[in-house]
C-alpha positions as a Python dict, from the first residue, in 0.01 Angstrom:
ca = {
    (1, 'M'): (0, 0, 0),
    (2, 'L'): (312, -110, 186),
    (3, 'L'): (172, -462, 219),
    (4, 'A'): (84, -467, -152),
    (5, 'G'): (433, -352, -247),
    (6, 'T'): (588, -617, -26),
    (7, 'T'): (369, -886, -182),
    (8, 'V'): (458, -792, -539),
    (9, 'S'): (830, -760, -464),
    (10, 'T'): (849, -1094, -283),
    (11, 'L'): (655, -1257, -565),
    (12, 'G'): (910, -1132, -816),
    (13, 'D'): (1203, -1242, -599),
    (14, 'G'): (1060, -1590, -553),
    (15, 'M'): (995, -1648, -922),
    (16, 'A'): (1336, -1511, -1023),
    (17, 'T'): (1522, -1730, -774),
    (18, 'L'): (1322, -2039, -865),
    (19, 'S'): (1393, -1987, -1234),
    (20, 'L'): (1767, -1972, -1166),
    (21, 'V'): (1747, -2284, -947),
    (22, 'L'): (1563, -2476, -1220),
    (23, 'E'): (1808, -2360, -1486),
    (24, 'A'): (2097, -2470, -1265),
    (25, 'A'): (1940, -2810, -1195),
    (26, 'D'): (1870, -2870, -1566),
    (27, 'N'): (2193, -2745, -1722),
    (28, 'G'): (2474, -2785, -1472),
    (29, 'P'): (2622, -2999, -1194),
    (30, 'S'): (2455, -3008, -852),
    (31, 'W'): (2681, -2734, -715),
    (32, 'W'): (2520, -2485, -955),
    (33, 'V'): (2203, -2508, -745),
    (34, 'T'): (2410, -2444, -434),
    (35, 'E'): (2571, -2147, -612),
    (36, 'V'): (2232, -1984, -666),
    (37, 'Y'): (2138, -2024, -301),
    (38, 'L'): (2476, -1903, -179),
    (39, 'A'): (2447, -1594, -400),
    (40, 'E'): (2155, -1491, -181),
    (41, 'L'): (2348, -1546, 140),
    (42, 'V'): (2725, -1505, 127),
    (43, 'P'): (2781, -1157, -29),
    (44, 'P'): (2582, -970, 239),
    (45, 'L'): (2752, -1147, 530),
    (46, 'L'): (3057, -923, 577),
    (47, 'L'): (2884, -600, 480),
    (48, 'A'): (2559, -642, 673),
    (49, 'P'): (2682, -491, 1005),
    (50, 'L'): (2819, -186, 821),
    (51, 'L'): (2503, -147, 615),
    (52, 'G'): (2288, -180, 926),
    (53, 'A'): (2488, 97, 1095),
    (54, 'F'): (2445, 308, 782),
    (55, 'V'): (2068, 269, 801),
    (56, 'D'): (2067, 366, 1169),
    (57, 'R'): (2268, 683, 1099),
    (58, 'T'): (2095, 812, 788),
    (59, 'D'): (1746, 881, 657),
    (60, 'A'): (1605, 529, 646),
    (61, 'K'): (1342, 619, 387),
    (62, 'R'): (1602, 763, 147),
    (63, 'A'): (1833, 464, 199),
    (64, 'W'): (1543, 226, 128),
    (65, 'L'): (1446, 412, -188),
    (66, 'V'): (1798, 418, -334),
    (67, 'A'): (1854, 51, -248),
    (68, 'V'): (1543, -76, -428),
    (69, 'L'): (1617, 132, -738),
    (70, 'V'): (1970, -12, -762),
    (71, 'Q'): (1824, -360, -712),
    (72, 'A'): (1588, -292, -1003),
    (73, 'A'): (1884, -198, -1225),
    (74, 'L'): (2076, -512, -1128),
    (75, 'F'): (1785, -745, -1204),
    (76, 'A'): (1733, -569, -1536),
    (77, 'G'): (2099, -636, -1615),
    (78, 'A'): (2059, -1000, -1515),
    (79, 'A'): (1765, -1029, -1753),
    (80, 'A'): (1971, -885, -2037),
    (81, 'T'): (2269, -1121, -2012),
    (82, 'P'): (2254, -1479, -2147),
    (83, 'F'): (2534, -1604, -1920),
    (84, 'F'): (2422, -1802, -1616),
    (85, 'H'): (2709, -1712, -1382),
    (86, 'A'): (2682, -1343, -1475),
    (87, 'R'): (2315, -1356, -1378),
    (88, 'V'): (2405, -1514, -1046),
    (89, 'L'): (2666, -1243, -984),
    (90, 'M'): (2414, -963, -1044),
    (91, 'V'): (2163, -1132, -817),
    (92, 'A'): (2435, -1154, -551),
    (93, 'L'): (2500, -780, -578),
    (94, 'A'): (2126, -712, -556),
    (95, 'N'): (2115, -912, -234),
    (96, 'V'): (2384, -688, -84),
    (97, 'L'): (2155, -390, -149),
    (98, 'G'): (1875, -601, -5),
    (99, 'V'): (2039, -569, 338),
    (100, 'I'): (1977, -193, 326),
    (101, 'S'): (1618, -219, 206),
    (102, 'S'): (1536, -493, 457),
    (103, 'A'): (1692, -311, 754),
    (104, 'A'): (1530, 19, 656),
    (105, 'G'): (1189, -144, 616),
    (106, 'F'): (1222, -318, 953),
    (107, 'K'): (1329, 8, 1119),
    (108, 'L'): (1046, 214, 970),
    (109, 'L'): (766, -33, 1038),
    (110, 'P'): (679, 117, 1381),
    (111, 'A'): (650, 460, 1215),
    (112, 'V'): (407, 321, 958),
    (113, 'A'): (201, 100, 1190),
    (114, 'G'): (235, 272, 1527),
    (115, 'R'): (366, 106, 1842),
    (116, 'A'): (24, -20, 1952),
    (117, 'G'): (-25, -207, 1625),
    (118, 'L'): (324, -354, 1591),
    (119, 'E'): (227, -719, 1648),
    (120, 'K'): (-51, -697, 1391),
    (121, 'A'): (175, -510, 1149),
    (122, 'N'): (441, -782, 1170),
    (123, 'S'): (167, -1041, 1133),
    (124, 'W'): (24, -881, 818),
    (125, 'L'): (368, -815, 672),
    (126, 'T'): (468, -1179, 717),
    (127, 'A'): (131, -1284, 573),
    (128, 'A'): (194, -1067, 266),
    (129, 'T'): (526, -1242, 216),
    (130, 'S'): (356, -1580, 260),
    (131, 'L'): (91, -1492, 2),
    (132, 'S'): (352, -1410, -261),
    (133, 'T'): (546, -1724, -170),
    (134, 'L'): (224, -1922, -209),
    (135, 'V'): (168, -1801, -563),
    (136, 'G'): (532, -1767, -667),
    (137, 'P'): (668, -2125, -694),
    (138, 'G'): (383, -2267, -902),
    (139, 'L'): (358, -1960, -1122),
    (140, 'G'): (735, -1934, -1147),
    (141, 'G'): (772, -2299, -1246),
    (142, 'A'): (509, -2263, -1518),
    (143, 'L'): (653, -1936, -1653),
    (144, 'H'): (1005, -2076, -1646),
    (145, 'T'): (891, -2367, -1858),
    (146, 'A'): (711, -2135, -2100),
    (147, 'Y'): (946, -1836, -2122),
    (148, 'G'): (1277, -1904, -1944),
    (149, 'N'): (1477, -1691, -1704),
    (150, 'A'): (1505, -1355, -1878),
    (151, 'W'): (1135, -1274, -1858),
    (152, 'L'): (1116, -1357, -1487),
    (153, 'L'): (1429, -1159, -1401),
    (154, 'G'): (1291, -862, -1594),
    (155, 'F'): (959, -888, -1411),
    (156, 'N'): (1146, -877, -1081),
    (157, 'A'): (1318, -556, -1191),
    (158, 'V'): (975, -402, -1251),
    (159, 'T'): (858, -507, -902),
    (160, 'F'): (1146, -315, -746),
    (161, 'V'): (1042, -4, -938),
    (162, 'A'): (690, -51, -803),
    (163, 'V'): (824, -83, -447),
    (164, 'S'): (1024, 240, -492),
    (165, 'L'): (698, 423, -570),
    (166, 'V'): (532, 278, -259),
    (167, 'V'): (828, 380, -43),
    (168, 'W'): (826, 732, -186),
    (169, 'F'): (454, 800, -145),
    (170, 'V'): (357, 592, 160),
    (171, 'V'): (646, 565, 406),
    (172, 'P'): (672, 872, 632),
    (173, 'A'): (1005, 1056, 625),
    (174, 'G'): (1191, 1173, 933),
    (175, 'K'): (1004, 934, 1166),
    (176, 'D'): (1287, 690, 1234),
    (177, 'Q'): (1501, 722, 1545),
    (178, 'R'): (1866, 759, 1449),
    (179, 'L'): (2183, 693, 1641),
    (180, 'S'): (2291, 1028, 1784),
    (181, 'V'): (2638, 956, 1923),
    (182, 'G'): (2945, 1105, 1757),
    (183, 'G'): (3202, 928, 1548),
    (184, 'G'): (3236, 812, 1194),
    (185, 'S'): (2937, 697, 996),
    (186, 'M'): (3038, 333, 1030),
    (187, 'A'): (3119, 349, 1400),
    (188, 'G'): (2921, 107, 1613),
    (189, 'A'): (2864, -141, 1329),
    (190, 'L'): (2892, -431, 1574),
    (191, 'D'): (2657, -274, 1828),
    (192, 'G'): (2371, -473, 1683),
    (193, 'M'): (2543, -791, 1797),
    (194, 'Q'): (2617, -647, 2139),
    (195, 'V'): (2266, -523, 2207),
    (196, 'M'): (2119, -859, 2105),
    (197, 'W'): (2355, -1049, 2335),
    (198, 'R'): (2292, -808, 2625),
    (199, 'S'): (1917, -864, 2609),
    (200, 'P'): (1804, -1112, 2880),
    (201, 'V'): (1534, -1234, 2640),
    (202, 'I'): (1724, -1248, 2310),
    (203, 'R'): (2057, -1381, 2440),
    (204, 'P'): (1934, -1732, 2537),
    (205, 'L'): (1718, -1742, 2226),
    (206, 'L'): (1990, -1671, 1968),
    (207, 'P'): (2172, -2010, 1982),
    (208, 'I'): (1838, -2189, 1954),
    (209, 'L'): (1734, -1977, 1656),
    (210, 'A'): (2070, -2039, 1490),
    (211, 'A'): (2031, -2414, 1535),
    (212, 'V'): (1679, -2412, 1392),
    (213, 'V'): (1789, -2208, 1089),
    (214, 'F'): (2083, -2440, 1022),
    (215, 'C'): (1875, -2756, 1060),
    (216, 'T'): (1593, -2639, 833),
    (217, 'A'): (1849, -2517, 576),
    (218, 'L'): (1976, -2873, 540),
    (219, 'E'): (1657, -2941, 347),
    (220, 'G'): (1705, -2646, 110),
    (221, 'V'): (1935, -2782, -161),
    (222, 'A'): (1858, -3148, -86),
    (223, 'G'): (1486, -3078, -128),
    (224, 'V'): (1534, -2955, -485),
    (225, 'F'): (1660, -3296, -596),
    (226, 'Y'): (1445, -3507, -363),
    (227, 'L'): (1113, -3338, -437),
    (228, 'R'): (1175, -3321, -812),
    (229, 'S'): (1244, -3697, -807),
    (230, 'I'): (896, -3771, -668),
    (231, 'T'): (704, -3522, -885),
    (232, 'S'): (629, -3542, -1255),
    (233, 'S'): (698, -3181, -1360),
    (234, 'D'): (850, -2853, -1249),
    (235, 'T'): (502, -2707, -1224),
    (236, 'L'): (394, -2978, -979),
    (237, 'Y'): (718, -2931, -789),
    (238, 'G'): (646, -2558, -766),
    (239, 'F'): (293, -2616, -639),
    (240, 'L'): (427, -2862, -382),
    (241, 'L'): (651, -2587, -250),
    (242, 'S'): (347, -2359, -246),
    (243, 'A'): (184, -2589, 10),
    (244, 'W'): (436, -2460, 266),
    (245, 'A'): (334, -2102, 190),
    (246, 'L'): (-34, -2203, 202),
    (247, 'G'): (16, -2288, 568),
    (248, 'S'): (241, -1989, 633),
    (249, 'L'): (-34, -1743, 540),
    (250, 'P'): (-280, -1839, 820),
    (251, 'G'): (12, -1903, 1055),
    (252, 'S'): (127, -1544, 1008),
    (253, 'L'): (-223, -1407, 1065),
    (254, 'V'): (-296, -1617, 1374),
    (255, 'A'): (35, -1501, 1523),
    (256, 'G'): (-101, -1145, 1539),
    (257, 'W'): (-417, -1227, 1734),
    (258, 'G'): (-472, -1094, 2088),
    (259, 'R'): (-292, -1276, 2366),
    (260, 'L'): (-126, -1523, 2133),
    (261, 'G'): (28, -1237, 1938),
    (262, 'R'): (202, -1120, 2257),
    (263, 'Q'): (346, -1464, 2337),
    (264, 'H'): (646, -1420, 2114),
    (265, 'L'): (855, -1706, 2255),
    (266, 'V'): (566, -1952, 2227),
    (267, 'L'): (530, -1856, 1861),
    (268, 'V'): (902, -1901, 1796),
    (269, 'L'): (931, -2243, 1964),
    (270, 'G'): (592, -2379, 1860),
    (271, 'G'): (660, -2279, 1501),
    (272, 'A'): (995, -2459, 1510),
    (273, 'A'): (822, -2775, 1633),
    (274, 'L'): (579, -2776, 1340),
    (275, 'M'): (860, -2711, 1090),
    (276, 'G'): (1074, -2992, 1227),
    (277, 'G'): (786, -3238, 1225),
    (278, 'A'): (697, -3154, 865),
    (279, 'L'): (1055, -3197, 742),
    (280, 'L'): (1089, -3529, 923),
    (281, 'V'): (772, -3665, 760),
    (282, 'E'): (888, -3533, 422),
    (283, 'G'): (1198, -3749, 440),
    (284, 'L'): (1031, -4055, 588),
    (285, 'V'): (726, -4066, 356),
    (286, 'P'): (820, -3998, -11),
    (287, 'V'): (460, -3945, -124),
    (288, 'A'): (376, -3609, -281),
    (289, 'L'): (23, -3590, -132),
    (290, 'V'): (144, -3664, 221),
    (291, 'I'): (426, -3413, 186),
    (292, 'A'): (180, -3149, 64),
    (293, 'V'): (-31, -3196, 379),
    (294, 'V'): (258, -3179, 623),
    (295, 'F'): (404, -2884, 432),
    (296, 'V'): (85, -2691, 509),
    (297, 'L'): (140, -2762, 879),
    (298, 'G'): (510, -2681, 858),
    (299, 'G'): (433, -2358, 678),
    (300, 'F'): (182, -2264, 948),
    (301, 'G'): (460, -2302, 1202),
    (302, 'N'): (703, -2111, 981),
    (303, 'G'): (468, -1813, 959),
    (304, 'A'): (409, -1804, 1335),
    (305, 'H'): (783, -1846, 1400),
    (306, 'N'): (876, -1552, 1175),
    (307, 'V'): (620, -1318, 1329),
    (308, 'G'): (735, -1409, 1679),
    (309, 'L'): (1098, -1346, 1588),
    (310, 'R'): (1028, -1003, 1436),
    (311, 'N'): (831, -902, 1744),
    (312, 'V'): (1104, -1020, 1982),
    (313, 'I'): (1358, -792, 1810),
    (314, 'H'): (1119, -499, 1780),
    (315, 'H'): (1024, -520, 2148),
    (316, 'H'): (1362, -590, 2306),
    (317, 'V'): (1600, -372, 2104),
    (318, 'P'): (1601, 10, 2132),
    (319, 'P'): (1447, 177, 1823),
    (320, 'D'): (1766, 365, 1730),
    (321, 'M'): (1942, 28, 1691),
    (322, 'H'): (1678, -160, 1493),
    (323, 'G'): (1873, -132, 1168),
    (324, 'R'): (2189, -287, 1309),
    (325, 'A'): (2003, -549, 1513),
    (326, 'W'): (1810, -667, 1207),
    (327, 'A'): (2127, -664, 997),
    (328, 'Y'): (2307, -869, 1262),
    (329, 'W'): (2023, -1119, 1268),
    (330, 'R'): (2054, -1150, 890),
    (331, 'V'): (2428, -1216, 927),
    (332, 'L'): (2366, -1489, 1183),
    (333, 'A'): (2079, -1644, 987),
    (334, 'N'): (2258, -1627, 651),
    (335, 'T'): (2568, -1786, 801),
    (336, 'C'): (2365, -2075, 939),
    (337, 'V'): (2175, -2114, 612),
    (338, 'T'): (2499, -2108, 410),
    (339, 'V'): (2653, -2385, 619),
    (340, 'G'): (2325, -2576, 605),
    (341, 'Y'): (2309, -2552, 226),
    (342, 'L'): (2669, -2669, 190),
    (343, 'V'): (2626, -2961, 429),
    (344, 'G'): (2288, -3048, 277),
    (345, 'T'): (2412, -3053, -84),
    (346, 'P'): (2364, -3417, -197),
    (347, 'G'): (2692, -3607, -195),
    (348, 'V'): (2886, -3370, 33),
    (349, 'I'): (2803, -3566, 348),
    (350, 'L'): (2461, -3725, 297),
    (351, 'E'): (2235, -3806, 8),
    (352, 'A'): (1923, -3596, -42),
    (353, 'R'): (1671, -3805, 153),
    (354, 'A'): (1906, -3866, 447),
    (355, 'A'): (1980, -3492, 466),
    (356, 'I'): (1607, -3414, 485),
    (357, 'I'): (1543, -3671, 759),
    (358, 'S'): (1837, -3527, 956),
    (359, 'S'): (1696, -3178, 901),
    (360, 'G'): (1363, -3261, 1062),
    (361, 'A'): (1506, -3461, 1351),
    (362, 'L'): (1766, -3198, 1442),
    (363, 'T'): (1511, -2916, 1424),
    (364, 'L'): (1291, -3097, 1675),
    (365, 'L'): (1589, -3154, 1905),
    (366, 'A'): (1682, -2785, 1888),
    (367, 'M'): (1323, -2691, 1973),
    (368, 'L'): (1313, -2926, 2274),
    (369, 'Y'): (1641, -2786, 2401),
    (370, 'G'): (1499, -2437, 2359),
    (371, 'V'): (1190, -2520, 2564),
    (372, 'W'): (1408, -2665, 2841),
    (373, 'R'): (1651, -2372, 2846),
    (374, 'L'): (1395, -2092, 2833),
    (375, 'N'): (1167, -2264, 3085),
    (376, 'S'): (1462, -2309, 3322),
    (377, 'A'): (1529, -1936, 3295),
    (378, 'G'): (1165, -1859, 3370),
    (379, 'L'): (1113, -1681, 3038),
    (380, 'L'): (828, -1896, 2911),
    (381, 'R'): (624, -1846, 3227),
    (382, 'N'): (700, -1477, 3275),
    (383, 'Y'): (765, -1338, 2932),
    (384, 'P'): (793, -957, 2941),
    (385, 'A'): (614, -867, 2619),
    (386, 'A'): (422, -562, 2733),
    (387, 'Q'): (628, -268, 2601),
    (388, 'P'): (892, -219, 2332),
    (389, 'A'): (1250, -141, 2436),
    (390, 'G'): (1346, 226, 2451),
}
């Protein structure tokens, strides 16, 4: 039921965001597209450490439930207003609440799946997200053309209500490990950063992850204009994006299998290699069919990469700090994506195709540096993936 709720919610999010992106691309200047993407990233940046600490100090199930209900109300409000920038503002506020729901879900996953099944749980959870991302762009593009934004934003509000029911009935209460030290409720908000940097496994990995996120984000805004220029309709553009998710689904599932599922660093770096190669080919070969094929491969790597990353944090951060650690990772990732979107906006530094070529090449360079650095530290040969931290 948790996987089903995640699938439906992610489907609604994907269609709602795509509809805003398409409205921005059709009716406004290029920076409107960037505005939609930044609305997902910038507002949570400053608050994420505080919200992560809040999740670690309170009942994670209750925090998750309240967060998704407020998100439902905000998307309902976005559906009701005809003003584009007001819609973007409400989506931005919903994304702030998304920090709480995401951190709480990450923290409670071991309680739902059990420690022994954590790799498979992260694999299936990432696969559920990939499945909704597979269906979402094509379906969202078609529904946007037929009905416009309001219907899709309203549907997303309904998905959050559905998720609240899943959280209430399925997620066990009182199973999360909370921070037990004294002090104010927001004390220790930066501990997530400190515990990540103190980890001998995570510390050398963080700069590499940040570089990969930034480099792949260069393609984000540029890809909207580039891919739409080589496709004949928004529906075809949406299905082209779905090719990435088509690969991500098996990539997520394979990343939970046996020995491979325990090789978290191999999944992270190998996934980055496939993503970088796919983006490089996308820019070099402007043929929709070729791009669809390499997007399947890039998506496969993306799914494996995401599962490996989730497992690294789950296994090498103490359970009572999972909320803050995940929130800190979101801060780091969102910062890198924000800068990547700004730099990758056509006309800021590079045109769309040049930005995409740079995205692929730089991702591959970051991956190669990561292999060299982690191998020099002996982490690839002797990765300690046996037991979770704490």
